[in-house]
Coordinates of C-alpha atoms in Angstrom, one line a residue:
X1 CA 0.0 0.0 0.0
X2 CA 2.8 2.4 0.9
X3 CA 4.5 1.6 -2.4
X4 CA 1.4 2.5 -4.4
X5 CA 1.1 5.7 -2.4
X6 CA 4.7 6.7 -3.2
X7 CA 4.1 6.0 -6.9
X8 CA 0.9 8.2 -6.9
X9 CA 2.6 11.0 -5.1
X10 CA 5.6 10.9 -7.4
X11 CA 3.4 11.1 -10.5
X12 CA 1.3 13.9 -9.0
X13 CA 4.5 15.8 -8.1
X14 CA 5.7 15.5 -11.7
X15 CA 2.3 16.7 -13.0
X16 CA 2.5 19.7 -10.6
X17 CA 6.0 20.5 -11.8
X18 CA 4.8 20.7 -15.4
X19 CA 1.7 22.7 -14.5
X20 CA 3.9 25.2 -12.7
X21 CA 5.9 25.8 -15.9
X22 CA 2.9 27.4 -17.5
X23 CA 3.3 30.4 -15.2
X24 CA 6.2 32.7 -14.9
X25 CA 7.9 32.0 -18.2
X26 CA 10.6 33.9 -20.0
X27 CA 10.2 37.5 -20.9
X28 CA 10.2 36.9 -24.6
X29 CA 13.0 39.5 -25.1
X30 CA 16.7 39.3 -25.6
X31 CA 18.8 39.0 -22.4
X32 CA 21.1 41.8 -21.2
X33 CA 24.7 40.8 -21.1
X34 CA 26.4 37.6 -22.1
X35 CA 24.1 34.6 -22.6
X36 CA 24.9 31.0 -21.6
X37 CA 22.4 28.5 -23.0
X38 CA 21.8 25.1 -21.6
X39 CA 20.0 22.2 -23.2
X40 CA 19.4 18.8 -21.5
X41 CA 20.0 15.7 -23.5
X42 CA 20.1 12.0 -22.6
X43 CA 23.0 10.8 -24.8
X44 CA 26.6 11.3 -23.7
X45 CA 27.9 9.5 -26.8
X46 CA 31.1 11.3 -27.9
X47 CA 29.9 11.2 -31.5
X48 CA 26.5 12.7 -30.7
X49 CA 28.0 15.5 -28.5
X50 CA 30.7 16.3 -31.2
X51 CA 27.9 16.8 -33.7
X52 CA 25.8 18.9 -31.4
X53 CA 28.7 21.0 -30.2
X54 CA 29.8 21.6 -33.8
X55 CA 26.4 23.0 -34.7
X56 CA 26.4 25.1 -31.5
X57 CA 29.9 26.5 -32.5
X58 CA 28.5 27.6 -35.9
X59 CA 25.6 29.3 -34.3
X60 CA 27.8 31.2 -31.8
X61 CA 30.0 32.6 -34.6
X62 CA 26.9 34.4 -35.9
X63 CA 25.6 35.3 -32.5
X64 CA 28.6 36.6 -30.4
X65 CA 26.2 37.5 -27.5
X66 CA 25.8 33.7 -26.9
X67 CA 29.0 32.8 -25.1
X68 CA 28.2 29.1 -24.7
X69 CA 25.8 26.4 -25.4
X70 CA 26.1 23.6 -22.9
X71 CA 24.6 20.1 -23.6
X72 CA 23.7 18.8 -20.1
X73 CA 23.7 15.0 -20.2
X74 CA 21.1 13.5 -17.8
X75 CA 20.9 9.8 -17.1
X76 CA 18.5 8.0 -19.3
X77 CA 16.8 6.0 -16.5
X78 CA 15.6 9.1 -14.7
X79 CA 15.9 11.7 -17.4
X80 CA 12.3 13.1 -17.3
X81 CA 12.2 13.1 -13.5
X82 CA 15.5 15.0 -13.3
X83 CA 14.3 17.5 -15.9
X84 CA 11.0 18.2 -14.2
X85 CA 12.8 18.6 -10.8
X86 CA 15.1 21.2 -12.3
X87 CA 12.1 23.1 -13.6
X88 CA 10.4 23.0 -10.3
X89 CA 13.5 24.1 -8.5
X90 CA 13.9 27.2 -10.6
X91 CA 16.8 25.8 -12.6
X92 CA 15.0 25.2 -15.9
X93 CA 17.2 24.6 -18.9
X94 CA 16.6 26.8 -22.0
X95 CA 15.9 23.8 -24.2
X96 CA 15.3 20.1 -23.7
X97 CA 15.3 16.8 -25.5
X98 CA 11.9 15.2 -24.6
X99 CA 10.9 11.6 -25.1
X100 CA 7.8 10.5 -26.8
X101 CA 6.5 8.9 -23.6
X102 CA 6.3 12.3 -21.8
X103 CA 5.3 14.3 -24.9
X104 CA 1.6 14.4 -24.0
X105 CA 2.3 15.7 -20.5
X106 CA 4.7 18.3 -21.5
X107 CA 2.6 19.7 -24.4
X108 CA -0.6 19.8 -22.5
X109 CA 0.9 21.4 -19.4
X110 CA 2.1 24.6 -21.0
X111 CA 5.6 23.7 -20.1
X112 CA 6.8 24.4 -23.6
X113 CA 7.0 27.5 -25.7
X114 CA 5.7 27.4 -29.3
X115 CA 8.6 26.0 -31.5
X116 CA 10.1 28.3 -34.1
X117 CA 11.2 26.0 -36.9
X118 CA 12.2 26.7 -40.5
X119 CA 10.3 24.8 -43.2
X120 CA 8.1 23.1 -40.7
X121 CA 5.8 22.1 -43.6
X122 CA 8.6 19.8 -44.9
X123 CA 8.2 17.6 -41.7
X124 CA 5.7 14.8 -42.1
X125 CA 2.4 15.5 -40.4
X126 CA 2.4 12.1 -38.7
X127 CA 5.8 13.0 -37.1
X128 CA 4.5 16.3 -35.7
X129 CA 1.3 14.9 -34.3
X130 CA 2.6 14.2 -30.8
X131 CA 4.1 17.7 -30.4
X132 CA 1.1 19.7 -31.6
X133 CA -1.8 21.3 -29.7
X134 CA -4.5 23.6 -31.0
X135 CA -2.7 23.8 -34.4
X136 CA 0.6 24.9 -32.8
X137 CA 3.9 23.0 -32.8
X138 CA 5.6 22.9 -29.3
X139 CA 8.6 20.7 -30.1
X140 CA 10.5 19.8 -33.3
X141 CA 10.4 16.0 -33.9
X142 CA 14.2 15.9 -33.6
X143 CA 14.4 12.1 -33.9
X144 CA 11.8 9.9 -35.6
X145 CA 13.7 6.6 -35.4
X146 CA 12.2 3.3 -36.4
X147 CA 13.4 0.2 -34.6
X148 CA 15.2 -2.5 -36.5
X149 CA 17.4 -5.5 -35.7
X150 CA 21.2 -5.4 -35.6
X151 CA 22.6 -8.9 -36.4
X152 CA 25.9 -10.5 -35.6
X153 CA 26.1 -12.7 -38.7
X154 CA 29.3 -14.3 -37.5
X155 CA 27.7 -15.6 -34.4
X156 CA 24.7 -17.0 -36.3
X157 CA 27.0 -18.8 -38.8
X158 CA 29.0 -20.3 -35.9
X159 CA 25.8 -21.8 -34.7
X160 CA 25.0 -23.1 -38.1
X161 CA 22.1 -20.8 -38.7
X162 CA 20.9 -18.8 -41.6
X163 CA 21.1 -15.0 -41.5
X164 CA 18.1 -12.8 -41.4
X165 CA 18.9 -11.5 -44.9
X166 CA 18.5 -15.1 -46.1
X167 CA 15.3 -15.6 -44.2
X168 CA 13.9 -12.3 -45.6
X169 CA 14.7 -13.5 -49.1
X170 CA 12.7 -16.7 -48.3
X171 CA 9.8 -14.8 -46.7
X172 CA 10.6 -16.4 -43.3
X173 CA 11.9 -13.5 -41.2
X174 CA 9.4 -14.0 -38.3
X175 CA 9.6 -14.0 -34.5
X176 CA 9.2 -17.8 -34.5
X177 CA 12.4 -18.0 -36.6
X178 CA 14.1 -15.5 -34.3
X179 CA 13.4 -17.8 -31.4
X180 CA 14.9 -20.8 -33.3
X181 CA 18.0 -18.8 -34.2
X182 CA 18.4 -17.6 -30.6
X183 CA 18.0 -21.0 -29.1
X184 CA 20.6 -22.4 -31.5
X185 CA 23.1 -19.7 -30.5
X186 CA 22.4 -20.4 -26.8
X187 CA 22.8 -24.1 -27.2
X188 CA 26.0 -23.8 -29.2
X189 CA 27.8 -21.1 -27.2
X190 CA 25.8 -20.3 -24.1
X191 CA 25.5 -16.7 -25.3
X192 CA 22.2 -14.8 -25.8
X193 CA 20.3 -15.0 -29.0
X194 CA 18.1 -11.9 -28.9
X195 CA 18.0 -8.8 -26.7
X196 CA 15.4 -6.1 -26.9
X197 CA 17.7 -3.3 -26.0
X198 CA 16.8 -0.9 -23.1
X199 CA 13.9 -3.1 -22.1
X200 CA 15.8 -4.8 -19.2
X201 CA 12.5 -6.1 -17.8
X202 CA 11.7 -2.5 -16.7
X203 CA 11.0 -0.3 -19.8
X204 CA 7.9 -2.3 -20.8
X205 CA 7.0 0.1 -23.6
X206 CA 9.9 -1.1 -25.7
X207 CA 8.1 -4.4 -25.9
X208 CA 5.8 -2.7 -28.4
X209 CA 8.5 -3.7 -30.9
X210 CA 7.5 -7.3 -30.2
X211 CA 3.8 -7.4 -29.4
X212 CA 2.9 -5.3 -32.4
X213 CA 3.6 -8.3 -34.6
X214 CA 0.4 -9.8 -33.1
X215 CA -1.6 -6.6 -33.5
X216 CA -1.6 -6.0 -29.8
X217 CA -1.7 -2.6 -28.2
X218 CA -1.3 -1.3 -24.6
X219 CA -4.5 0.6 -24.8
X220 CA -7.2 1.7 -27.3
X221 CA -6.7 4.6 -29.8
X222 CA -8.6 7.0 -27.5
X223 CA -6.5 5.8 -24.5
X224 CA -9.5 4.8 -22.4
X225 CA -9.5 1.0 -22.7
X226 CA -6.7 -1.3 -21.5
X227 CA -5.4 -3.7 -24.2
X228 CA -3.2 -5.9 -22.0
X229 CA -6.0 -8.5 -21.4
X230 CA -7.0 -8.7 -25.1
X231 CA -6.4 -12.0 -27.0
X232 CA -3.7 -10.5 -29.2
X233 CA -1.6 -9.3 -26.2
X234 CA -2.1 -12.6 -24.4
X235 CA -0.9 -14.5 -27.5
X236 CA 2.1 -12.2 -27.9
X237 CA 3.2 -12.2 -24.3
X238 CA 2.8 -16.0 -24.1
X239 CA 5.1 -16.3 -27.1
X240 CA 7.6 -13.9 -25.4
X241 CA 7.5 -15.9 -22.2
X242 CA 8.1 -19.1 -24.0
X243 CA 11.1 -17.6 -25.9
X244 CA 12.7 -16.5 -22.6
X245 CA 12.0 -19.4 -20.3
X246 CA 11.5 -22.5 -22.6
X247 CA 13.5 -21.8 -25.7
X248 CA 16.1 -19.7 -23.9
X249 CA 16.5 -17.7 -27.1
X250 CA 16.1 -14.2 -25.5
X251 CA 17.8 -12.4 -22.6
X252 CA 16.8 -13.8 -19.3
X253 CA 15.7 -11.7 -16.3
X254 CA 18.6 -10.6 -14.1
X255 CA 21.2 -11.0 -16.9
X256 CA 22.9 -8.7 -19.3
X257 CA 24.2 -9.1 -22.9
X258 CA 25.6 -6.3 -24.9
X259 CA 25.2 -6.9 -28.7
X260 CA 27.8 -4.3 -29.5
X261 CA 30.4 -6.0 -27.3
X262 CA 29.7 -9.3 -29.1
X263 CA 27.6 -10.8 -26.3
X264 CA 24.4 -11.5 -28.3
X265 CA 23.5 -12.5 -31.8
X266 CA 20.7 -10.0 -32.3
X267 CA 19.3 -6.9 -30.7
X268 CA 16.3 -4.7 -31.4
X269 CA 17.2 -1.1 -31.3
X270 CA 17.5 2.1 -33.4
X271 CA 19.8 3.4 -36.1
X272 CA 21.6 5.8 -33.7
X273 CA 23.2 2.8 -32.0
X274 CA 25.2 2.1 -35.1
X275 CA 27.8 4.5 -33.6
X276 CA 28.6 1.7 -31.1
X277 CA 29.7 -0.7 -33.8
X278 CA 33.5 -1.2 -33.9
X279 CA 33.7 -3.8 -36.7
X280 CA 34.7 -6.6 -34.4
X281 CA 32.3 -8.9 -36.3
X282 CA 30.3 -9.0 -39.5
X283 CA 26.9 -7.5 -39.0
X284 CA 23.6 -6.5 -40.7
X285 CA 20.7 -4.2 -39.9
X286 CA 17.3 -5.5 -40.9
X287 CA 13.6 -4.7 -40.3
X288 CA 11.7 -6.1 -37.3
X289 CA 10.6 -9.7 -37.8
X290 CA 7.0 -10.2 -38.8
X291 CA 4.3 -12.0 -36.8
X292 CA 0.7 -13.2 -37.1
X293 CA -0.4 -9.7 -38.1
X294 CA 2.2 -9.5 -40.8
X295 CA 4.9 -6.8 -41.3
X296 CA 4.9 -3.7 -39.1
X297 CA 7.1 -0.8 -37.9
X298 CA 7.5 0.8 -34.5
X299 CA 9.0 4.2 -33.9
X300 CA 10.7 5.8 -31.0
X301 CA 10.5 9.6 -31.1
X302 CA 12.0 12.6 -29.4
X303 CA 11.4 16.3 -29.6
X304 CA 13.5 19.3 -29.0
X305 CA 11.7 22.2 -27.3
X306 CA 12.3 25.6 -25.8
X307 CA 11.1 25.6 -22.2
X308 CA 8.6 28.3 -21.2
X309 CA 10.8 29.1 -18.2
X310 CA 13.9 29.7 -20.2
X311 CA 16.0 32.6 -18.9
X312 CA 16.9 33.5 -22.5
X313 CA 13.8 32.9 -24.6
X314 CA 14.9 34.9 -27.7
X315 CA 18.3 33.3 -27.9
X316 CA 17.0 29.9 -27.2
X317 CA 14.4 30.3 -29.9
X318 CA 17.2 31.4 -32.2
X319 CA 19.3 28.3 -31.5
X320 CA 16.3 26.0 -31.8
X321 CA 15.6 27.4 -35.2
X322 CA 19.2 27.1 -36.3
X323 CA 19.6 23.5 -34.9
X324 CA 16.6 22.3 -36.7
X325 CA 16.9 24.1 -40.1
X326 CA 17.1 21.9 -43.2
X327 CA 20.9 22.0 -43.4
X328 CA 21.5 21.0 -39.8
X329 CA 18.7 18.5 -39.9
X330 CA 20.6 16.7 -42.6
X331 CA 23.7 16.6 -40.3
X332 CA 21.6 15.3 -37.4
X333 CA 20.3 12.6 -39.6
X334 CA 23.6 10.8 -39.2
X335 CA 22.3 9.5 -35.8
X336 CA 18.7 10.8 -35.4
X337 CA 16.5 10.1 -38.4
X338 CA 14.7 13.2 -39.6
X339 CA 11.1 13.1 -40.8
X340 CA 11.6 15.7 -43.5
X341 CA 10.1 14.8 -46.8
X342 CA 13.1 16.3 -48.6
X343 CA 15.5 14.1 -46.8
X344 CA 13.5 10.8 -46.8
X345 CA 15.4 8.9 -49.5
X346 CA 18.2 6.4 -49.0
X347 CA 20.8 8.3 -51.1
X348 CA 20.4 11.4 -49.0
X349 CA 20.5 9.5 -45.7
X350 CA 23.6 7.6 -46.9
X351 CA 25.6 10.7 -47.1
X352 CA 25.5 11.2 -43.3
X353 CA 25.3 7.4 -42.4
X354 CA 28.4 5.8 -43.9
X355 CA 28.0 2.7 -41.7
X356 CA 24.7 1.8 -43.2
X357 CA 24.0 0.8 -46.8
X358 CA 21.3 2.5 -48.9
X359 CA 19.4 -0.8 -48.8
X360 CA 19.5 -0.9 -45.0
X361 CA 18.4 2.7 -44.8
X362 CA 15.6 2.1 -47.3
X363 CA 14.2 -1.0 -45.6
X364 CA 14.5 0.0 -42.0
X365 CA 14.6 3.8 -41.8
X366 CA 12.7 5.3 -44.7
X367 CA 9.9 2.7 -44.7
X368 CA 9.7 2.8 -40.9
X369 CA 9.3 6.5 -40.7
X370 CA 6.6 6.5 -43.4
X371 CA 4.6 3.6 -42.0
X372 CA 5.6 3.2 -38.4
X373 CA 3.6 3.7 -35.2
X374 CA 5.0 5.5 -32.2
X375 CA 5.5 3.5 -28.9
X376 CA 2.6 3.8 -26.4
X377 CA 1.9 7.4 -25.3
X378 CA -0.7 8.6 -22.7
X379 CA -1.4 11.6 -20.5
X380 CA -0.1 10.8 -17.0
X381 CA 2.4 8.3 -18.4
X382 CA 4.8 8.5 -15.5
X383 CA 2.2 6.9 -13.2
X384 CA 1.0 4.5 -15.8
X385 CA 4.6 3.4 -16.4
X386 CA 5.1 2.5 -12.8
X387 CA 1.8 0.7 -12.5
X388 CA 2.4 -1.4 -15.6
X389 CA 5.9 -2.2 -14.6
X390 CA 4.8 -3.4 -11.1
X391 CA 1.9 -5.4 -12.5
X392 CA 4.1 -7.1 -15.0
X393 CA 6.8 -8.2 -12.5
X394 CA 5.1 -11.6 -11.8
X395 CA 5.3 -12.4 -15.5
X396 CA 9.0 -12.7 -15.4
X397 CA 9.0 -16.1 -13.7
X398 CA 9.1 -19.5 -15.4
X399 CA 5.8 -20.7 -13.9
X400 CA 3.9 -17.4 -14.5
X401 CA 0.2 -17.5 -15.5
X402 CA 0.4 -15.1 -18.4
X403 CA -3.3 -14.4 -18.8
X404 CA -3.8 -13.8 -15.1
X405 CA -0.8 -11.4 -15.0
X406 CA -2.1 -9.4 -17.9
X407 CA -5.6 -9.1 -16.4
X408 CA -3.8 -7.7 -13.3
X409 CA -2.1 -5.1 -15.5
X410 CA -5.5 -3.9 -16.7
X411 CA -6.8 -3.8 -13.1
X412 CA -3.8 -1.6 -12.1
X413 CA -4.1 0.9 -15.0
X414 CA -7.8 1.1 -15.7
X415 CA -8.4 4.0 -13.2
X416 CA -5.4 5.9 -14.7
X417 CA -6.6 5.5 -18.3
X418 CA -10.0 6.8 -17.3
X419 CA -8.8 10.0 -15.6

């Protein structure tokens, strides 16, 4: 009971923080004296920061009043909580990278200023949907990144297994085949077959990359009806449970396996992780496997926004406009796929993505952006996330009653969905 109370209070506190940002925002005028801008980001990758700092340096050359642009790296696991705490404590950044799972809360709260973006009409309407309210755009869809599968082809061949490319050619690239491949790898070497990266039995929304193959959804389109107890979800999660505990083809609870360190044969993740590849083994990047519902695409998205409480609103607006202009969008596309119509072709993407072939970019990135569905998003997602995670915990045991656990998830989140 005390745990549930803490969860509720935490979620309410986060909501209050966002509500507070609607009041007492920036003045909307240029600042007096030197300006130091700060933007929170989740990635501390040297390649990502080098790119961002390079763009910032170009901006500062034309705007000498802006003495610095600091990219403040916050830990991924508590990024949004840290950001909202900073805002509540009067230490709001000027700009922030915002994940799709908190987009609805940020946009509806008034925490964000209207985004000033050049050639916004070039951005796909579907990519802007999360970040709009009353016809206004409140964050630029900085990364619209489909999930795909990175494959260690050397490891599969060592286990005597076909590659996904071969299975795709035969029309057999399915989650059932993934489980066979993964089980063979585990039997041969003791290593892990498949890892859904960043899931770690905590970030449940990343499982949308799996259950969507069955046509399952966390909740209905209007967000009011739980989908965890529906037949499609029960079938999907039963399949996942079997892969983990019977076939031993996927990462087990309480264990780790880093694909990029050569510790697993396959991993579900996004194009930006290609920066971690060091050519220690032969690899491929292919679309998500199909399932009973056929082929599908899932997108992770992030927006860049100017905070309403920025101490330097005019300069922050200027940097946001510069960072997201068509020229810099093309540079950002090296790691963070851009949903600009003018840049959505493999040849253009290949110029800034030398590690990926035009075919890989066409099959995973271009098609995924055009056809993909964003991971589950809901108002009050922080509280929903905690409730789902807690209710799913009993599922990660060998003797779990899958259907009973999923009914429990709906019991836990039904009041939250109806708020």
